[in-house]
């Protein structure tokens, strides 16, 4: 490898990491049930208008075809204004990307495809997030080649109805312990409310992932705007 090629590669890796870290601040995770009659796409549109920096399409009951079509429509609405990620379904991400949609990556859980296999499938340019909430999860990530995982979703912070099978809540202190034990950006998720912003950012959060507090809000744009403003008010 030439010196120039190596420099380009290092620059690209740093740019990728910086892009991901910046995009974690206000992170919408969709939920069709919480979105109600207005639907997921309307929530996505309003939330991005309100300033969310990332959107994860998490629709556990959707068929592959339904999620594929949702991803295409969401990509049109987001239009590059936020990171757009697909939960679990690597196949849907690849299909949407091959169809020309601006979709940036995937988020996988501990019971999904192994994250190193996901990275090999989606390539170096894609964003790959992983759910992690125990020291064992962090040890497994640390054993992987650098760049396999871009960020961790850490939670739940408190009990939440949007994920009935969630693990034991970590609380802010539990989140802080996980965040302090890894160099990867950690996004707090699970029962996160606006009032948690300062405590979680002080605990090392790279961002807050919000489901019901935006999806079920009377005005998702206003809710997103409030989360973004609260985040920006806390010193990094």
Short mmCIF file of C-alpha atoms in Angstrom, two decimals:
data_model
loop_
_atom_site.label_atom_id
_atom_site.label_comp_id
_atom_site.label_asym_id
_atom_site.label_seq_id
_atom_site.Cartn_x
_atom_site.Cartn_y
_atom_site.Cartn_z
CA UNK A 1 0.00 0.00 0.00
CA UNK A 2 1.42 3.39 -0.93
CA UNK A 3 1.82 6.15 1.66
CA UNK A 4 -0.83 8.17 -0.14
CA UNK A 5 -3.30 5.32 -0.13
CA UNK A 6 -2.76 4.73 3.57
CA UNK A 7 -3.28 8.42 4.32
CA UNK A 8 -6.48 8.39 2.31
CA UNK A 9 -7.65 5.33 4.18
CA UNK A 10 -6.93 6.83 7.60
CA UNK A 11 -8.67 10.06 6.61
CA UNK A 12 -11.71 8.15 5.37
CA UNK A 13 -11.90 6.10 8.57
CA UNK A 14 -11.66 9.21 10.75
CA UNK A 15 -14.28 11.01 8.66
CA UNK A 16 -16.60 8.03 8.94
CA UNK A 17 -16.20 7.87 12.72
CA UNK A 18 -16.74 11.61 13.07
CA UNK A 19 -19.87 11.47 10.91
CA UNK A 20 -21.33 8.68 12.99
CA UNK A 21 -20.56 10.35 16.31
CA UNK A 22 -22.15 13.63 15.21
CA UNK A 23 -25.25 11.85 13.95
CA UNK A 24 -26.05 10.10 17.21
CA UNK A 25 -27.19 13.16 19.15
CA UNK A 26 -30.94 12.99 18.50
CA UNK A 27 -31.86 9.53 17.27
CA UNK A 28 -35.43 8.55 16.40
CA UNK A 29 -36.38 4.86 16.54
CA UNK A 30 -39.69 4.29 14.80
CA UNK A 31 -42.64 2.36 16.18
CA UNK A 32 -45.79 1.89 14.14
CA UNK A 33 -47.98 1.33 17.17
CA UNK A 34 -46.81 4.49 18.92
CA UNK A 35 -47.13 6.47 15.68
CA UNK A 36 -50.85 5.75 15.53
CA UNK A 37 -53.09 6.63 12.63
CA UNK A 38 -50.73 9.22 11.18
CA UNK A 39 -48.24 6.46 10.37
CA UNK A 40 -44.50 6.02 10.61
CA UNK A 41 -43.61 8.06 7.54
CA UNK A 42 -45.41 11.13 8.80
CA UNK A 43 -43.57 10.84 12.12
CA UNK A 44 -40.25 10.47 10.30
CA UNK A 45 -40.94 13.53 8.16
CA UNK A 46 -41.93 15.69 11.12
CA UNK A 47 -39.09 14.45 13.33
CA UNK A 48 -36.47 15.19 10.68
CA UNK A 49 -38.03 18.61 10.15
CA UNK A 50 -37.64 19.08 13.91
CA UNK A 51 -33.94 18.24 13.81
CA UNK A 52 -33.36 14.57 14.57
CA UNK A 53 -29.92 13.54 13.39
CA UNK A 54 -30.57 9.81 12.88
CA UNK A 55 -33.58 7.64 12.10
CA UNK A 56 -33.74 3.90 12.70
CA UNK A 57 -36.63 2.09 11.02
CA UNK A 58 -37.57 -0.51 13.63
CA UNK A 59 -40.72 -2.28 12.54
CA UNK A 60 -40.66 -5.77 14.01
CA UNK A 61 -43.99 -6.91 12.56
CA UNK A 62 -43.48 -5.63 9.02
CA UNK A 63 -42.81 -8.08 6.25
CA UNK A 64 -39.59 -7.76 4.28
CA UNK A 65 -41.54 -6.25 1.39
CA UNK A 66 -43.31 -3.78 3.67
CA UNK A 67 -40.05 -2.71 5.32
CA UNK A 68 -38.34 -2.39 1.95
CA UNK A 69 -41.05 -0.07 0.66
CA UNK A 70 -41.05 1.87 3.94
CA UNK A 71 -37.29 2.32 3.64
CA UNK A 72 -37.56 3.67 0.10
CA UNK A 73 -40.23 6.17 1.13
CA UNK A 74 -38.37 7.17 4.28
CA UNK A 75 -35.19 7.77 2.29
CA UNK A 76 -37.10 10.17 0.05
CA UNK A 77 -38.45 12.06 3.06
CA UNK A 78 -35.17 12.17 4.96
CA UNK A 79 -33.30 13.13 1.81
CA UNK A 80 -29.88 12.95 3.41
CA UNK A 81 -30.77 15.30 6.29
CA UNK A 82 -30.17 12.55 8.87
CA UNK A 83 -28.61 9.12 9.00
CA UNK A 84 -31.15 6.50 7.94
CA UNK A 85 -30.66 3.03 9.38
CA UNK A 86 -32.62 -0.22 9.15
CA UNK A 87 -33.09 -2.35 12.25
CA UNK A 88 -32.12 -6.03 12.00
CA UNK A 89 -32.81 -6.56 8.30
CA UNK A 90 -29.50 -6.50 6.46
CA UNK A 91 -31.27 -7.84 3.39
CA UNK A 92 -33.66 -4.90 3.34
CA UNK A 93 -30.80 -2.43 3.72
CA UNK A 94 -28.94 -3.99 0.81
CA UNK A 95 -32.04 -4.13 -1.36
CA UNK A 96 -32.93 -0.51 -0.64
CA UNK A 97 -29.40 0.65 -1.32
CA UNK A 98 -29.28 -1.30 -4.57
CA UNK A 99 -32.52 0.42 -5.55
CA UNK A 100 -30.80 3.78 -5.18
CA UNK A 101 -32.15 4.81 -1.76
CA UNK A 102 -29.94 6.98 0.44
CA UNK A 103 -29.83 4.61 3.41
CA UNK A 104 -26.73 4.57 5.55
CA UNK A 105 -26.62 1.30 7.44
CA UNK A 106 -28.10 -1.15 9.89
CA UNK A 107 -28.55 -1.66 13.60
CA UNK A 108 -28.43 -5.24 14.88
CA UNK A 109 -29.08 -6.87 18.22
CA UNK A 110 -27.36 -9.65 20.08
CA UNK A 111 -29.66 -12.31 18.59
CA UNK A 112 -29.33 -11.10 15.00
CA UNK A 113 -26.58 -12.00 12.54
CA UNK A 114 -23.11 -11.78 14.15
CA UNK A 115 -21.94 -8.20 13.78
CA UNK A 116 -18.65 -9.17 12.10
CA UNK A 117 -20.65 -11.05 9.47
CA UNK A 118 -22.86 -8.00 9.04
CA UNK A 119 -19.81 -5.80 8.47
CA UNK A 120 -18.49 -8.15 5.81
CA UNK A 121 -21.85 -8.10 4.02
CA UNK A 122 -22.56 -4.37 4.12
CA UNK A 123 -19.03 -3.12 3.49
CA UNK A 124 -16.79 -0.56 5.17
CA UNK A 125 -18.79 2.51 4.14
CA UNK A 126 -22.02 1.45 5.83
CA UNK A 127 -22.86 2.41 9.41
CA UNK A 128 -23.21 -0.58 11.72
CA UNK A 129 -24.72 -0.25 15.19
CA UNK A 130 -24.98 -2.97 17.82
CA UNK A 131 -27.09 -3.34 20.93
CA UNK A 132 -24.89 -3.88 24.00
CA UNK A 133 -25.80 -3.80 27.67
CA UNK A 134 -23.39 -6.06 29.54
CA UNK A 135 -19.62 -6.27 30.13
CA UNK A 136 -19.63 -9.52 28.14
CA UNK A 137 -21.06 -7.68 25.14
CA UNK A 138 -18.27 -5.10 25.41
CA UNK A 139 -15.62 -7.83 25.65
CA UNK A 140 -16.98 -9.42 22.48
CA UNK A 141 -16.88 -6.11 20.63
CA UNK A 142 -13.35 -5.37 21.84
CA UNK A 143 -12.18 -8.67 20.36
CA UNK A 144 -13.39 -7.69 16.88
CA UNK A 145 -11.26 -5.84 14.32
CA UNK A 146 -11.39 -2.06 14.68
CA UNK A 147 -14.15 -0.58 12.56
CA UNK A 148 -16.47 -3.57 12.80
CA UNK A 149 -18.94 -1.63 14.97
CA UNK A 150 -19.53 2.11 14.65
CA UNK A 151 -21.65 2.70 17.75
CA UNK A 152 -23.43 0.89 20.55
CA UNK A 153 -27.08 1.15 21.53
CA UNK A 154 -27.03 0.82 25.32
CA UNK A 155 -30.12 0.22 27.39
CA UNK A 156 -32.71 0.01 28.45
CA UNK A 157 -32.40 3.01 30.71
CA UNK A 158 -35.76 2.36 32.34
CA UNK A 159 -38.67 -0.03 31.67
CA UNK A 160 -40.40 0.63 28.36
CA UNK A 161 -43.50 -0.77 26.71
CA UNK A 162 -42.00 -0.42 23.24
CA UNK A 163 -39.65 -3.35 23.92
CA UNK A 164 -41.52 -5.82 26.13
CA UNK A 165 -38.62 -8.31 26.19
CA UNK A 166 -36.09 -5.74 27.31
CA UNK A 167 -33.29 -6.66 29.76
CA UNK A 168 -33.03 -5.36 33.30
CA UNK A 169 -32.98 -1.54 33.17
CA UNK A 170 -29.53 0.00 33.57
CA UNK A 171 -30.53 3.40 34.86
CA UNK A 172 -28.18 6.32 34.35
CA UNK A 173 -25.45 4.83 36.54
CA UNK A 174 -25.51 1.53 34.69
CA UNK A 175 -25.33 3.34 31.38
CA UNK A 176 -22.37 5.39 32.62
CA UNK A 177 -20.48 2.22 33.55
CA UNK A 178 -20.98 0.76 30.08
CA UNK A 179 -20.05 4.01 28.33
CA UNK A 180 -16.88 4.37 30.37
CA UNK A 181 -15.73 0.89 29.42
CA UNK A 182 -15.60 1.41 25.65
CA UNK A 183 -14.21 3.91 23.17
CA UNK A 184 -17.22 3.48 20.89
CA UNK A 185 -20.00 6.08 20.91
CA UNK A 186 -22.83 4.88 23.15
CA UNK A 187 -26.43 5.86 22.48
CA UNK A 188 -28.81 5.62 25.42
CA UNK A 189 -32.09 3.89 24.59
CA UNK A 190 -35.14 2.58 26.36
CA UNK A 191 -37.60 4.76 28.23
CA UNK A 192 -35.56 7.90 27.55
CA UNK A 193 -37.37 11.15 28.32
CA UNK A 194 -36.50 14.76 27.70
CA UNK A 195 -35.67 15.31 31.36
CA UNK A 196 -32.96 12.63 31.13
CA UNK A 197 -30.88 14.60 28.62
CA UNK A 198 -28.43 16.32 30.94
CA UNK A 199 -27.84 13.28 33.14
CA UNK A 200 -27.26 10.92 30.22
CA UNK A 201 -24.97 13.29 28.35
CA UNK A 202 -22.97 13.82 31.53
CA UNK A 203 -22.85 10.03 31.88
CA UNK A 204 -21.05 9.80 28.54
CA UNK A 205 -23.88 9.37 26.05
CA UNK A 206 -23.09 10.21 22.44
CA UNK A 207 -26.80 10.63 21.90
CA UNK A 208 -30.30 9.72 22.96
CA UNK A 209 -32.43 7.22 21.07
CA UNK A 210 -36.09 8.08 21.48
CA UNK A 211 -39.16 6.06 20.57
CA UNK A 212 -42.44 6.99 22.26
CA UNK A 213 -41.43 10.48 23.34
CA UNK A 214 -41.36 11.46 19.66
CA UNK A 215 -43.55 8.86 17.89
CA UNK A 216 -46.47 9.33 20.29
CA UNK A 217 -46.09 13.09 20.75
CA UNK A 218 -48.91 15.32 19.59
CA UNK A 219 -46.32 17.22 17.57
CA UNK A 220 -43.32 15.02 16.65
CA UNK A 221 -41.47 17.98 15.14
CA UNK A 222 -41.77 19.98 18.35
CA UNK A 223 -40.72 16.96 20.42
CA UNK A 224 -37.68 16.38 18.20
CA UNK A 225 -36.80 20.05 18.38
CA UNK A 226 -36.99 19.99 22.19
CA UNK A 227 -34.67 16.96 22.40
CA UNK A 228 -32.20 18.55 20.01
CA UNK A 229 -32.21 21.84 21.93
CA UNK A 230 -31.84 20.12 25.29
CA UNK A 231 -28.89 18.12 23.95
CA UNK A 232 -27.18 21.18 22.55
CA UNK A 233 -27.57 23.04 25.85
CA UNK A 234 -25.51 20.49 27.78
CA UNK A 235 -21.72 20.98 27.57
CA UNK A 236 -20.06 18.13 25.69
#
